[in-house]
XYZ file of N, CA, C and O in Angstrom:
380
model
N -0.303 11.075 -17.248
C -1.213 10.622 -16.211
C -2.001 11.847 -15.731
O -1.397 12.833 -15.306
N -3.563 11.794 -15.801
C -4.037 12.863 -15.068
C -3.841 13.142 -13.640
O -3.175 12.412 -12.905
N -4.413 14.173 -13.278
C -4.594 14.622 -11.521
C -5.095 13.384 -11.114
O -4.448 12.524 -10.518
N -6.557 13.299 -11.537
C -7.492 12.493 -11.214
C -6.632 10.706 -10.699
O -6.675 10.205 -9.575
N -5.959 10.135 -11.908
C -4.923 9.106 -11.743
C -4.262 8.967 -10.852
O -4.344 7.921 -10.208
N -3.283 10.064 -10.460
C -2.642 10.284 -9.660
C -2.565 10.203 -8.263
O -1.798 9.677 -7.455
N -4.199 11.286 -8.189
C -4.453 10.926 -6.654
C -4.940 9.297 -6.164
O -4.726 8.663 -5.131
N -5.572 9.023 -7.227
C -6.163 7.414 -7.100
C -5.061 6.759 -6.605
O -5.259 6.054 -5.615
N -3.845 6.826 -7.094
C -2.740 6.095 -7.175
C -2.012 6.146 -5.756
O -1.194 5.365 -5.270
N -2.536 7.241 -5.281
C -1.452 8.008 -3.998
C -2.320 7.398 -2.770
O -1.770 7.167 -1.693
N -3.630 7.159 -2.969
C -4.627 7.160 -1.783
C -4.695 5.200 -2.001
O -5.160 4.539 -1.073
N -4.217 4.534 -3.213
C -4.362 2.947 -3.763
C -3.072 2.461 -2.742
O -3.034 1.419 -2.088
N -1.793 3.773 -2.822
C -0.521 2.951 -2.863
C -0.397 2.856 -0.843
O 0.164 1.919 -0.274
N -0.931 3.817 -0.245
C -1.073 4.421 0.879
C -2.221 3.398 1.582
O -2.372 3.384 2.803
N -2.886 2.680 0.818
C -3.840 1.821 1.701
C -3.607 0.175 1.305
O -4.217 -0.717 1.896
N -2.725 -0.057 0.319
C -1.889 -1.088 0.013
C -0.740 -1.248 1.155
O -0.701 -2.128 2.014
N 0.093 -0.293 0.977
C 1.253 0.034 1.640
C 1.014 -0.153 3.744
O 1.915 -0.394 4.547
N -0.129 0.017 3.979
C -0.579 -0.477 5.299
C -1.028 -1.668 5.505
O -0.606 -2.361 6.432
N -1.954 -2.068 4.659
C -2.063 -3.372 4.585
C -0.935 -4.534 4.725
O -0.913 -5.464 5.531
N -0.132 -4.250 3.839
C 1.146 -5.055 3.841
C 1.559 -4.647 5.406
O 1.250 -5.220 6.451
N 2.033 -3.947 5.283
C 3.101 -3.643 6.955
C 2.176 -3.719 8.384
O 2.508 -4.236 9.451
N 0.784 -2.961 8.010
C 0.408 -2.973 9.567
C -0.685 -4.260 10.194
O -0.676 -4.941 11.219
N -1.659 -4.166 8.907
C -2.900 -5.109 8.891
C -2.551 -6.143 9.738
O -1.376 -6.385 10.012
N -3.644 -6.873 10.243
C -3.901 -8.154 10.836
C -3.835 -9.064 10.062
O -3.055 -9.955 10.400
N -4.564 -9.249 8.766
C -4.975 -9.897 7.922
C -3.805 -10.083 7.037
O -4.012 -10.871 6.114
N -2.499 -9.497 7.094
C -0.976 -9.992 6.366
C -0.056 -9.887 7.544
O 1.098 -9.477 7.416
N -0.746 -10.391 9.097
C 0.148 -10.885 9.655
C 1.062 -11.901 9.376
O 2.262 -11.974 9.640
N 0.099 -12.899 8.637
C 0.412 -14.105 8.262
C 1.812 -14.052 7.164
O 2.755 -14.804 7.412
N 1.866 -13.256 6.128
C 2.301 -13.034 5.316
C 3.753 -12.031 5.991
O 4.833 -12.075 5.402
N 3.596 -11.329 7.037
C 4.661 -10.658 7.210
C 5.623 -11.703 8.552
O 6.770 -11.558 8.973
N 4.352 -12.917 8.976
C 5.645 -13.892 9.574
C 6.275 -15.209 8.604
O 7.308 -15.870 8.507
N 5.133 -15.121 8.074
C 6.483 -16.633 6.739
C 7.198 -15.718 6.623
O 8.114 -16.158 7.316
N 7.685 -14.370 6.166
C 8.751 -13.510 5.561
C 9.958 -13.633 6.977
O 11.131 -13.945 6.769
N 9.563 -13.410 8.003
C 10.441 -13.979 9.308
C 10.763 -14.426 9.254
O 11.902 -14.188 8.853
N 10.361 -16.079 9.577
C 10.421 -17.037 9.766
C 11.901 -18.026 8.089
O 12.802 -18.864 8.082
N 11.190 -17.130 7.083
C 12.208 -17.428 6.014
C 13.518 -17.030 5.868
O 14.548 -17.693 5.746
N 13.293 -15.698 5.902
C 14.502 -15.097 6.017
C 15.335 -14.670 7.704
O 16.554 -14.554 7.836
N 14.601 -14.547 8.509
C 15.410 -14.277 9.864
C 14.126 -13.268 10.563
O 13.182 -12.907 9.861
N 14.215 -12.968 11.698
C 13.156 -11.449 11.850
C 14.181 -9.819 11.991
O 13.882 -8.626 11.932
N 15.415 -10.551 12.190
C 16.345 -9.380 12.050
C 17.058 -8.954 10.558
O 17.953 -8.109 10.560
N 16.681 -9.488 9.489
C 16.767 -9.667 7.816
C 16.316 -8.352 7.467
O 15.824 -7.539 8.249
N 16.584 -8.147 5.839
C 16.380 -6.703 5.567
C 15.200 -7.215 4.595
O 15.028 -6.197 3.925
N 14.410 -8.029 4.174
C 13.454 -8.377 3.496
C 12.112 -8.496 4.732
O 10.957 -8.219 4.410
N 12.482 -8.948 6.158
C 11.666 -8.943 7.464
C 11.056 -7.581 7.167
O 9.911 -7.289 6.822
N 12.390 -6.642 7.449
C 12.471 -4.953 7.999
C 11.652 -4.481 6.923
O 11.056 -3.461 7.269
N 11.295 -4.970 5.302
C 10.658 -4.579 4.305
C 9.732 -4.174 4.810
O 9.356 -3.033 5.079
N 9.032 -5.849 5.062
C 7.176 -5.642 4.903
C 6.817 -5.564 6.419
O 5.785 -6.087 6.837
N 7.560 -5.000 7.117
C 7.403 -3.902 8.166
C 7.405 -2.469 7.857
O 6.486 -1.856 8.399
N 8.140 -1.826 7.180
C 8.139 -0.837 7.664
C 7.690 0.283 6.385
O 8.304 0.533 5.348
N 6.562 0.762 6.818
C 5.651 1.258 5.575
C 6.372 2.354 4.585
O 6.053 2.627 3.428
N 7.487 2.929 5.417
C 8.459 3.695 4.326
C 9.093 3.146 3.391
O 9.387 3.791 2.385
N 9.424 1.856 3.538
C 10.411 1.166 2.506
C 9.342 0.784 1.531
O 9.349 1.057 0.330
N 8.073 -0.129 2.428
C 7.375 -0.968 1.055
C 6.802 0.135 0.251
O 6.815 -0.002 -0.972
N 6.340 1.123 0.728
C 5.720 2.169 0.064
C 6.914 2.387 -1.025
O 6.426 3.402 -1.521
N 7.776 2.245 -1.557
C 8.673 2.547 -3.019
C 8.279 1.393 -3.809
O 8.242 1.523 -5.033
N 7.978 0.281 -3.275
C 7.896 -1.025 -3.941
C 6.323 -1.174 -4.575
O 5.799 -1.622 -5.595
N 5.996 -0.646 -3.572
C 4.054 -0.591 -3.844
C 3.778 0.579 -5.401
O 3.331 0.416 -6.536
N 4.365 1.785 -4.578
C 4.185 2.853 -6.022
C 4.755 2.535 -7.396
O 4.438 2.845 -8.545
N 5.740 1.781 -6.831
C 6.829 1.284 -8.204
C 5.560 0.569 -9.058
O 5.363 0.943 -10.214
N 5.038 -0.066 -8.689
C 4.294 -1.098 -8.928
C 2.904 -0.291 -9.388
O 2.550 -0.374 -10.564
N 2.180 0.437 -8.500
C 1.430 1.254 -8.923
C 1.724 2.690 -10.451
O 0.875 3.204 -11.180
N 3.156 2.898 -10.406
C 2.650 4.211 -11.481
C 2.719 3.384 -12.812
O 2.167 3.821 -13.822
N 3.222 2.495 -12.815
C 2.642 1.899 -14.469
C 1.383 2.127 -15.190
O 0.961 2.657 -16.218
N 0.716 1.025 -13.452
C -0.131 0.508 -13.666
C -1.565 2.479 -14.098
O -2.554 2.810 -14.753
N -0.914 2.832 -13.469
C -1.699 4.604 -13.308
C -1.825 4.587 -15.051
O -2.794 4.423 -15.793
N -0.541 4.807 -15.285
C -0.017 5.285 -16.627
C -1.003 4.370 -17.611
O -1.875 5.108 -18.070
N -1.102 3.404 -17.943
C -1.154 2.626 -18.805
C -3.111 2.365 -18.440
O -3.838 2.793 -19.336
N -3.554 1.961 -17.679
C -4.678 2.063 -17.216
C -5.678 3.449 -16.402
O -6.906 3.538 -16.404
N -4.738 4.355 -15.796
C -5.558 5.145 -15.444
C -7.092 5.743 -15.857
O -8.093 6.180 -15.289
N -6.673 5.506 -17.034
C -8.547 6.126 -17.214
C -9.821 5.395 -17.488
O -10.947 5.805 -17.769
N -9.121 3.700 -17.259
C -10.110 3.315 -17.547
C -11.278 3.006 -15.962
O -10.945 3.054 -14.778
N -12.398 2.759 -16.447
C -12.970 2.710 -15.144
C -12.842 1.584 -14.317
O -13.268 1.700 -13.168
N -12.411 0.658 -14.617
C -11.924 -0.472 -13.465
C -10.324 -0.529 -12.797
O -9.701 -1.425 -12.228
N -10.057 0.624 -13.098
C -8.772 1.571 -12.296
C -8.980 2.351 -11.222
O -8.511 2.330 -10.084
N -10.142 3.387 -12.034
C -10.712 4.014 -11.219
C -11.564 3.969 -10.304
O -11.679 4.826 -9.429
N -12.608 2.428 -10.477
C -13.395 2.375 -9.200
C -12.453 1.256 -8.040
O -12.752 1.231 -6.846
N -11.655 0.645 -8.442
C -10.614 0.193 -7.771
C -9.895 0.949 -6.794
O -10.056 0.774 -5.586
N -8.917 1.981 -7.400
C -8.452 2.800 -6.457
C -9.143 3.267 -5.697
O -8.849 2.978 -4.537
N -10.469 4.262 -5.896
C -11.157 4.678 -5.448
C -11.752 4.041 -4.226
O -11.951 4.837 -3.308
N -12.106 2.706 -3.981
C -12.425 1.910 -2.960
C -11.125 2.151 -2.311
O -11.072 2.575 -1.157
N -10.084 1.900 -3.006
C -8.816 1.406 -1.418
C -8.579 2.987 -0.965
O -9.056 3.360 0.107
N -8.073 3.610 -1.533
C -8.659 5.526 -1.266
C -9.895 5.517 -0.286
O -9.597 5.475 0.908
N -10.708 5.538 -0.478
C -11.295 6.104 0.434
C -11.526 4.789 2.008
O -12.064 5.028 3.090
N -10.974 3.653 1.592
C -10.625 3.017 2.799
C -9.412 3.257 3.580
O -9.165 2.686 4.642
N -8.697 4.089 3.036
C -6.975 4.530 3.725
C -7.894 5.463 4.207
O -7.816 5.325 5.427
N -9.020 6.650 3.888
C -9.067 8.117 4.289
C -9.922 8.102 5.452
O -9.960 9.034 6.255
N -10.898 6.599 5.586
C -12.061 6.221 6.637
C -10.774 5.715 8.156
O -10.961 6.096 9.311
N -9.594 4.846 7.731
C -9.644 4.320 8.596
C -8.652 5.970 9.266
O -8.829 6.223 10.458
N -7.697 6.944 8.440
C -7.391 7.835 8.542
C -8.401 8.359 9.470
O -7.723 8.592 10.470
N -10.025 8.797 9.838
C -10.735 9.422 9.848
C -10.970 9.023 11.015
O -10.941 9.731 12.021
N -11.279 7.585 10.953
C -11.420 6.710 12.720
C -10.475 7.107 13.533
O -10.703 7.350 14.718
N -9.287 7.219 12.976
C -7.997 7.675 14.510
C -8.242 8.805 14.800
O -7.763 9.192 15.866
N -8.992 9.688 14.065
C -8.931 11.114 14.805
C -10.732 11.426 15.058
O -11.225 12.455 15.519
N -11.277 10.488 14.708
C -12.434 10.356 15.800
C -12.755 9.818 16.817
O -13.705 10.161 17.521
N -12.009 8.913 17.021
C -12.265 7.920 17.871
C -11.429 7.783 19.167
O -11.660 6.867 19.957
C-alpha cells in the first residue's frame, strides 16, 4: 500500500468512524441499535464510542486500501471524506 493510500485510508476511516458514533444523520441508526439490543449492551457502547468502531471501520478499510488503493475511484472517494474529517476538524478550532 502506498503513503498516498494510506493516508486516504486514515483521513476515510476517521470521517466514517464519526459519522457512525457522533453524526446526526446516524442518530437513527445508533437508536434501532438501542432499542435492539438494550442502551446499556456492548453492541449500543459500539456505535457510540469512536474508539471501538474505529477497529471495525479500518478493518474494513485496509483491504479495501490494499486491493483498490490506486485506483482513482478510491482515491477521489477517500479524498472527499478526508478532507471532510479535516474541514469539520478546522471549524472547531475556528469557530
Amino acid at each position: 500500500m502506498s503513503l498516498l493510500a494510506f493516508l486516504l485510508s486514515l483521513g476515510a476511516t476517521c470521517r466514517i468512524t464519526r459519522f457512525l458514533t457522533k453524526d446526526t444523520l446516524a442518530a437513527g441508526f445508533r437508536s434501532w441499535v438501542a432499542g435492539r439490543f438494550g442502551d446499556d449492551s456492548k453492541p449500543s457502547y459500539l456505535v457510540s464510542c469512536g474508539w471501538c468502531s474505529s477497529i471495525w471501520v479500518a478493518a474494513a478499510m485496509a483491504p479495501l486500501a490494499h486491493w483498490t488503493g490506486g485506483t482513482t475511484g478510491f482515491q477521489i472517494t477517500t479524498a472527499a471524506l478526508s478532507l471532510s474529517y479535516l474541514t469539520g476538524l478546522a471549524s472547531q478550532w475556528l469557530d
